[in-house]
Amino acid sequence: MTSGPKRSILVRARHAVELAALRAVSVVLHAAPRSAALALGRWIGRTAWLLGVRRRRVLENLAIAFPELDDNERKRIGRASAENFGRTVAEFLRFPGGDRAAVGELVEFRGLEPLLRLRDEGKSAALVTGHLGAWALYVAALAASGVRPALLVGKQTNPGVDRLILELPGTAVTFISKGRSAPRHMLEAIRSGRLMIMVADHYSSDQKVRVDFMGKPAYTLPLPGALVEKHGLALFRMTGRRIDGGRHVVDITPIPLEELDDRDEMRLHVAQRMNQALGEAIRDCPEQYFWYHNRWKHRDR
């Protein structure tokens, strides 16, 4: 087992190789026509699926979410999901080039008007989204549409890759890294009228909220509930899907909530409604969902 300085050197070397490979792929994707770049991304995703990259995890998750489907149908969805992820990565890496200027043609928003009204009034709101369609592209496109987004993000284990990813959407998106300083930065974003965006469909290590997600209890991000309960923010869902011609349709929909006096009940209620809203969108288009995470992980304490 490697340890100490030798391990540190190996980690840095691996990180350097990962970053160099990502930059090389980015160069190829920028140089190619958009249709060819998406085809390459799809081929990479399909190849990874055929090689069995996390295929067991995908099929296990699909069995939880769709117990009524047979093995062949779940495999079909899993393969399509892998292809979609490849195309999504290609689109995101291409965004700083010509795709940024054409984003209005590539992404059609439906239901954007309430967010624009809140922006004009200098008010914030909470928006939850999931790993559906080309989710990273949609945040960048939202900023290009005139909304002022602040996105809560986790850090990559590779610092160079982390910096590269955060640079891609440009300065219109404010990134807030998860950690001790996150609440302060989020409060600043809310007070300045930015739209607070949270990717809320994956396992949360904060094991305070466990509610149903697509038929099975799952630890769920408690932050949207806290923002709604504490700051009285309106709650929206953003979900999109890929359509013909390399274009996307993205729906912004309000999530209706009851008014509950009990603080904990209100936060739990938000988590339930949020999971229900995201789950419905995923069921409508499972081929474009990212099934690779251990969403239903459970730890007994």
C-alpha positions as a Python dict, from the first residue, in 0.01 Angstrom:
ca = {
    (1, 'M'): (0, 0, 0),
    (2, 'T'): (141, 339, -102),
    (3, 'S'): (159, 611, 161),
    (4, 'G'): (317, 943, 246),
    (5, 'P'): (512, 1147, -11),
    (6, 'K'): (505, 869, -271),
    (7, 'R'): (127, 854, -260),
    (8, 'S'): (108, 1233, -288),
    (9, 'I'): (325, 1227, -601),
    (10, 'L'): (110, 954, -758),
    (11, 'V'): (-209, 1147, -684),
    (12, 'R'): (-70, 1465, -836),
    (13, 'A'): (47, 1272, -1141),
    (14, 'R'): (-295, 1113, -1186),
    (15, 'H'): (-465, 1450, -1150),
    (16, 'A'): (-232, 1600, -1412),
    (17, 'V'): (-309, 1318, -1657),
    (18, 'E'): (-685, 1355, -1597),
    (19, 'L'): (-673, 1729, -1657),
    (20, 'A'): (-458, 1692, -1970),
    (21, 'A'): (-696, 1429, -2109),
    (22, 'L'): (-997, 1650, -2042),
    (23, 'R'): (-834, 1948, -2210),
    (24, 'A'): (-739, 1734, -2510),
    (25, 'V'): (-1096, 1609, -2547),
    (26, 'S'): (-1219, 1969, -2518),
    (27, 'V'): (-992, 2076, -2805),
    (28, 'V'): (-1129, 1798, -3027),
    (29, 'L'): (-1489, 1880, -2938),
    (30, 'H'): (-1439, 2252, -3007),
    (31, 'A'): (-1278, 2182, -3344),
    (32, 'A'): (-1550, 1943, -3462),
    (33, 'P'): (-1893, 2049, -3590),
    (34, 'R'): (-2154, 2033, -3318),
    (35, 'S'): (-2328, 1729, -3466),
    (36, 'A'): (-1998, 1540, -3486),
    (37, 'A'): (-1905, 1638, -3130),
    (38, 'L'): (-2237, 1508, -2998),
    (39, 'A'): (-2197, 1188, -3199),
    (40, 'L'): (-1852, 1140, -3046),
    (41, 'G'): (-1991, 1197, -2698),
    (42, 'R'): (-2267, 947, -2762),
    (43, 'W'): (-2014, 691, -2888),
    (44, 'I'): (-1798, 736, -2578),
    (45, 'G'): (-2102, 686, -2355),
    (46, 'R'): (-2213, 377, -2543),
    (47, 'T'): (-1861, 231, -2533),
    (48, 'A'): (-1841, 284, -2158),
    (49, 'W'): (-2172, 101, -2122),
    (50, 'L'): (-2054, -192, -2333),
    (51, 'L'): (-1737, -209, -2123),
    (52, 'G'): (-1952, -236, -1811),
    (53, 'V'): (-1856, 96, -1650),
    (54, 'R'): (-2086, 115, -1343),
    (55, 'R'): (-2345, -84, -1533),
    (56, 'R'): (-2443, -287, -1227),
    (57, 'R'): (-2519, 30, -1030),
    (58, 'V'): (-2733, 166, -1313),
    (59, 'L'): (-2936, -155, -1343),
    (60, 'E'): (-2981, -177, -965),
    (61, 'N'): (-3116, 178, -957),
    (62, 'L'): (-3347, 111, -1250),
    (63, 'A'): (-3481, -199, -1076),
    (64, 'I'): (-3571, 17, -774),
    (65, 'A'): (-3733, 292, -979),
    (66, 'F'): (-3903, 66, -1235),
    (67, 'P'): (-3973, -276, -1078),
    (68, 'E'): (-4248, -333, -1336),
    (69, 'L'): (-4003, -336, -1629),
    (70, 'D'): (-3820, -646, -1751),
    (71, 'D'): (-3441, -677, -1768),
    (72, 'N'): (-3420, -601, -2139),
    (73, 'E'): (-3612, -276, -2105),
    (74, 'R'): (-3400, -165, -1810),
    (75, 'K'): (-3086, -243, -2012),
    (76, 'R'): (-3222, -37, -2301),
    (77, 'I'): (-3282, 258, -2069),
    (78, 'G'): (-2939, 217, -1913),
    (79, 'R'): (-2764, 216, -2250),
    (80, 'A'): (-2956, 524, -2362),
    (81, 'S'): (-2869, 696, -2034),
    (82, 'A'): (-2498, 628, -2092),
    (83, 'E'): (-2521, 771, -2444),
    (84, 'N'): (-2701, 1080, -2315),
    (85, 'F'): (-2433, 1136, -2052),
    (86, 'G'): (-2163, 1124, -2319),
    (87, 'R'): (-2345, 1385, -2524),
    (88, 'T'): (-2405, 1598, -2214),
    (89, 'V'): (-2035, 1607, -2132),
    (90, 'A'): (-1957, 1698, -2493),
    (91, 'E'): (-2207, 1985, -2487),
    (92, 'F'): (-2079, 2124, -2159),
    (93, 'L'): (-1715, 2114, -2271),
    (94, 'R'): (-1810, 2290, -2596),
    (95, 'F'): (-2007, 2564, -2425),
    (96, 'P'): (-1732, 2830, -2396),
    (97, 'G'): (-1697, 2830, -2776),
    (98, 'G'): (-1965, 2888, -3035),
    (99, 'D'): (-2235, 2714, -2835),
    (100, 'R'): (-2243, 3000, -2583),
    (101, 'A'): (-2347, 3246, -2854),
    (102, 'A'): (-2607, 3004, -2992),
    (103, 'V'): (-2749, 2893, -2657),
    (104, 'G'): (-3077, 3076, -2719),
    (105, 'E'): (-3131, 2858, -3028),
    (106, 'L'): (-3018, 2538, -2857),
    (107, 'V'): (-3223, 2566, -2537),
    (108, 'E'): (-3590, 2665, -2527),
    (109, 'F'): (-3724, 2762, -2184),
    (110, 'R'): (-4090, 2724, -2096),
    (111, 'G'): (-4225, 2891, -1783),
    (112, 'L'): (-3934, 3134, -1743),
    (113, 'E'): (-4154, 3443, -1691),
    (114, 'P'): (-4202, 3409, -1309),
    (115, 'L'): (-3825, 3399, -1260),
    (116, 'L'): (-3778, 3708, -1476),
    (117, 'R'): (-4044, 3891, -1276),
    (118, 'L'): (-3872, 3801, -950),
    (119, 'R'): (-3543, 3924, -1098),
    (120, 'D'): (-3702, 4256, -1196),
    (121, 'E'): (-3837, 4291, -841),
    (122, 'G'): (-3496, 4214, -693),
    (123, 'K'): (-3628, 3900, -524),
    (124, 'S'): (-3466, 3561, -486),
    (125, 'A'): (-3621, 3216, -519),
    (126, 'A'): (-3513, 2855, -473),
    (127, 'L'): (-3487, 2630, -777),
    (128, 'V'): (-3420, 2257, -762),
    (129, 'T'): (-3305, 2051, -1055),
    (130, 'G'): (-3177, 1702, -1124),
    (131, 'H'): (-2933, 1518, -1347),
    (132, 'L'): (-3177, 1499, -1637),
    (133, 'G'): (-3113, 1586, -2001),
    (134, 'A'): (-2808, 1815, -2019),
    (135, 'W'): (-2849, 1962, -1671),
    (136, 'A'): (-2518, 2153, -1662),
    (137, 'L'): (-2595, 2322, -1993),
    (138, 'Y'): (-2933, 2437, -1863),
    (139, 'V'): (-2781, 2634, -1575),
    (140, 'A'): (-2550, 2815, -1817),
    (141, 'A'): (-2840, 2875, -2056),
    (142, 'L'): (-3049, 3012, -1770),
    (143, 'A'): (-2781, 3271, -1700),
    (144, 'A'): (-2772, 3364, -2069),
    (145, 'S'): (-3149, 3419, -2059),
    (146, 'G'): (-3113, 3705, -1811),
    (147, 'V'): (-3169, 3523, -1483),
    (148, 'R'): (-2897, 3575, -1219),
    (149, 'P'): (-2823, 3224, -1086),
    (150, 'A'): (-2617, 3111, -788),
    (151, 'L'): (-2541, 2739, -800),
    (152, 'L'): (-2448, 2525, -501),
    (153, 'V'): (-2171, 2287, -610),
    (154, 'G'): (-1953, 2016, -459),
    (155, 'K'): (-1581, 2001, -513),
    (156, 'Q'): (-1414, 1751, -748),
    (157, 'T'): (-1130, 1544, -604),
    (158, 'N'): (-905, 1680, -880),
    (159, 'P'): (-852, 2055, -816),
    (160, 'G'): (-751, 2125, -1177),
    (161, 'V'): (-1061, 1956, -1314),
    (162, 'D'): (-1268, 2141, -1055),
    (163, 'R'): (-1135, 2479, -1175),
    (164, 'L'): (-1188, 2386, -1540),
    (165, 'I'): (-1550, 2287, -1481),
    (166, 'L'): (-1629, 2605, -1289),
    (167, 'E'): (-1477, 2820, -1564),
    (168, 'L'): (-1689, 2673, -1844),
    (169, 'P'): (-2023, 2854, -1787),
    (170, 'G'): (-1854, 3194, -1756),
    (171, 'T'): (-1893, 3467, -1496),
    (172, 'A'): (-2273, 3494, -1523),
    (173, 'V'): (-2312, 3199, -1285),
    (174, 'T'): (-2210, 3247, -922),
    (175, 'F'): (-2077, 2922, -774),
    (176, 'I'): (-2111, 2847, -405),
    (177, 'S'): (-1900, 2556, -285),
    (178, 'K'): (-2044, 2324, -24),
    (179, 'G'): (-1875, 2368, 313),
    (180, 'R'): (-1878, 2579, 625),
    (181, 'S'): (-1885, 2909, 438),
    (182, 'A'): (-2173, 2804, 212),
    (183, 'P'): (-2457, 2939, 434),
    (184, 'R'): (-2297, 3284, 444),
    (185, 'H'): (-2249, 3296, 67),
    (186, 'M'): (-2600, 3167, 7),
    (187, 'L'): (-2745, 3437, 229),
    (188, 'E'): (-2549, 3698, 32),
    (189, 'A'): (-2687, 3556, -294),
    (190, 'I'): (-3043, 3560, -162),
    (191, 'R'): (-3014, 3917, -37),
    (192, 'S'): (-2879, 4028, -374),
    (193, 'G'): (-3178, 3874, -552),
    (194, 'R'): (-2998, 3583, -717),
    (195, 'L'): (-3183, 3263, -801),
    (196, 'M'): (-3054, 2992, -564),
    (197, 'I'): (-3013, 2669, -766),
    (198, 'M'): (-2957, 2330, -605),
    (199, 'V'): (-2907, 1994, -776),
    (200, 'A'): (-3122, 1796, -538),
    (201, 'D'): (-3178, 1447, -677),
    (202, 'H'): (-2879, 1262, -532),
    (203, 'Y'): (-2793, 1106, -197),
    (204, 'S'): (-2738, 1360, 79),
    (205, 'S'): (-2473, 1291, 341),
    (206, 'D'): (-2677, 1511, 576),
    (207, 'Q'): (-2896, 1229, 705),
    (208, 'K'): (-3169, 1438, 865),
    (209, 'V'): (-3431, 1407, 592),
    (210, 'R'): (-3529, 1068, 450),
    (211, 'V'): (-3836, 1068, 230),
    (212, 'D'): (-3969, 877, -68),
    (213, 'F'): (-3790, 916, -401),
    (214, 'M'): (-3937, 718, -689),
    (215, 'G'): (-4086, 452, -464),
    (216, 'K'): (-3817, 407, -199),
    (217, 'P'): (-3705, 623, 97),
    (218, 'A'): (-3385, 815, 30),
    (219, 'Y'): (-3174, 1066, 220),
    (220, 'T'): (-3259, 1399, 62),
    (221, 'L'): (-3093, 1739, 52),
    (222, 'P'): (-3250, 1937, 340),
    (223, 'L'): (-3131, 2276, 217),
    (224, 'P'): (-3427, 2366, -9),
    (225, 'G'): (-3662, 2309, 284),
    (226, 'A'): (-3449, 2527, 509),
    (227, 'L'): (-3442, 2811, 256),
    (228, 'V'): (-3816, 2799, 198),
    (229, 'E'): (-3896, 2776, 570),
    (230, 'K'): (-3646, 3037, 690),
    (231, 'H'): (-3651, 3291, 408),
    (232, 'G'): (-3996, 3237, 260),
    (233, 'L'): (-3861, 3171, -89),
    (234, 'A'): (-4082, 3046, -368),
    (235, 'L'): (-3979, 2700, -489),
    (236, 'F'): (-3940, 2601, -855),
    (237, 'R'): (-3834, 2289, -1045),
    (238, 'M'): (-3617, 2300, -1357),
    (239, 'T'): (-3610, 1988, -1576),
    (240, 'G'): (-3515, 1952, -1939),
    (241, 'R'): (-3480, 1695, -2210),
    (242, 'R'): (-3299, 1653, -2538),
    (243, 'I'): (-3509, 1678, -2856),
    (244, 'D'): (-3431, 1655, -3228),
    (245, 'G'): (-3147, 1845, -3390),
    (246, 'G'): (-2931, 1869, -3079),
    (247, 'R'): (-3177, 2109, -2915),
    (248, 'H'): (-3337, 2104, -2569),
    (249, 'V'): (-3665, 2198, -2406),
    (250, 'V'): (-3647, 2307, -2041),
    (251, 'D'): (-3951, 2350, -1819),
    (252, 'I'): (-3956, 2582, -1518),
    (253, 'T'): (-4251, 2492, -1296),
    (254, 'P'): (-4351, 2616, -951),
    (255, 'I'): (-4375, 2348, -682),
    (256, 'P'): (-4695, 2411, -484),
    (257, 'L'): (-4648, 2403, -107),
    (258, 'E'): (-4876, 2411, 193),
    (259, 'E'): (-4817, 2660, 472),
    (260, 'L'): (-4727, 2471, 788),
    (261, 'D'): (-4657, 2632, 1123),
    (262, 'D'): (-4420, 2366, 1251),
    (263, 'R'): (-4068, 2432, 1127),
    (264, 'D'): (-3957, 2068, 1097),
    (265, 'E'): (-4283, 1962, 933),
    (266, 'M'): (-4247, 2239, 677),
    (267, 'R'): (-3893, 2132, 584),
    (268, 'L'): (-4004, 1771, 553),
    (269, 'H'): (-4300, 1878, 341),
    (270, 'V'): (-4068, 2067, 102),
    (271, 'A'): (-3845, 1760, 65),
    (272, 'Q'): (-4144, 1539, -13),
    (273, 'R'): (-4286, 1776, -275),
    (274, 'M'): (-3943, 1832, -427),
    (275, 'N'): (-3874, 1459, -463),
    (276, 'Q'): (-4217, 1402, -608),
    (277, 'A'): (-4171, 1678, -867),
    (278, 'L'): (-3825, 1560, -972),
    (279, 'G'): (-3932, 1196, -977),
    (280, 'E'): (-4223, 1269, -1210),
    (281, 'A'): (-3992, 1438, -1459),
    (282, 'I'): (-3745, 1148, -1445),
    (283, 'R'): (-4021, 893, -1504),
    (284, 'D'): (-4129, 1085, -1813),
    (285, 'C'): (-3781, 1056, -1966),
    (286, 'P'): (-3570, 790, -1788),
    (287, 'E'): (-3341, 746, -2091),
    (288, 'Q'): (-3196, 1090, -2026),
    (289, 'Y'): (-3140, 1054, -1652),
    (290, 'F'): (-2801, 997, -1488),
    (291, 'W'): (-2854, 664, -1307),
    (292, 'Y'): (-2495, 622, -1194),
    (293, 'H'): (-2517, 750, -836),
    (294, 'N'): (-2598, 544, -527),
    (295, 'R'): (-2920, 739, -470),
    (296, 'W'): (-3076, 501, -219),
    (297, 'K'): (-2768, 449, -4),
    (298, 'H'): (-2854, 392, 361),
    (299, 'R'): (-2632, 397, 666),
    (300, 'D'): (-2751, 283, 1005),
    (301, 'R'): (-2623, 491, 1293),
}
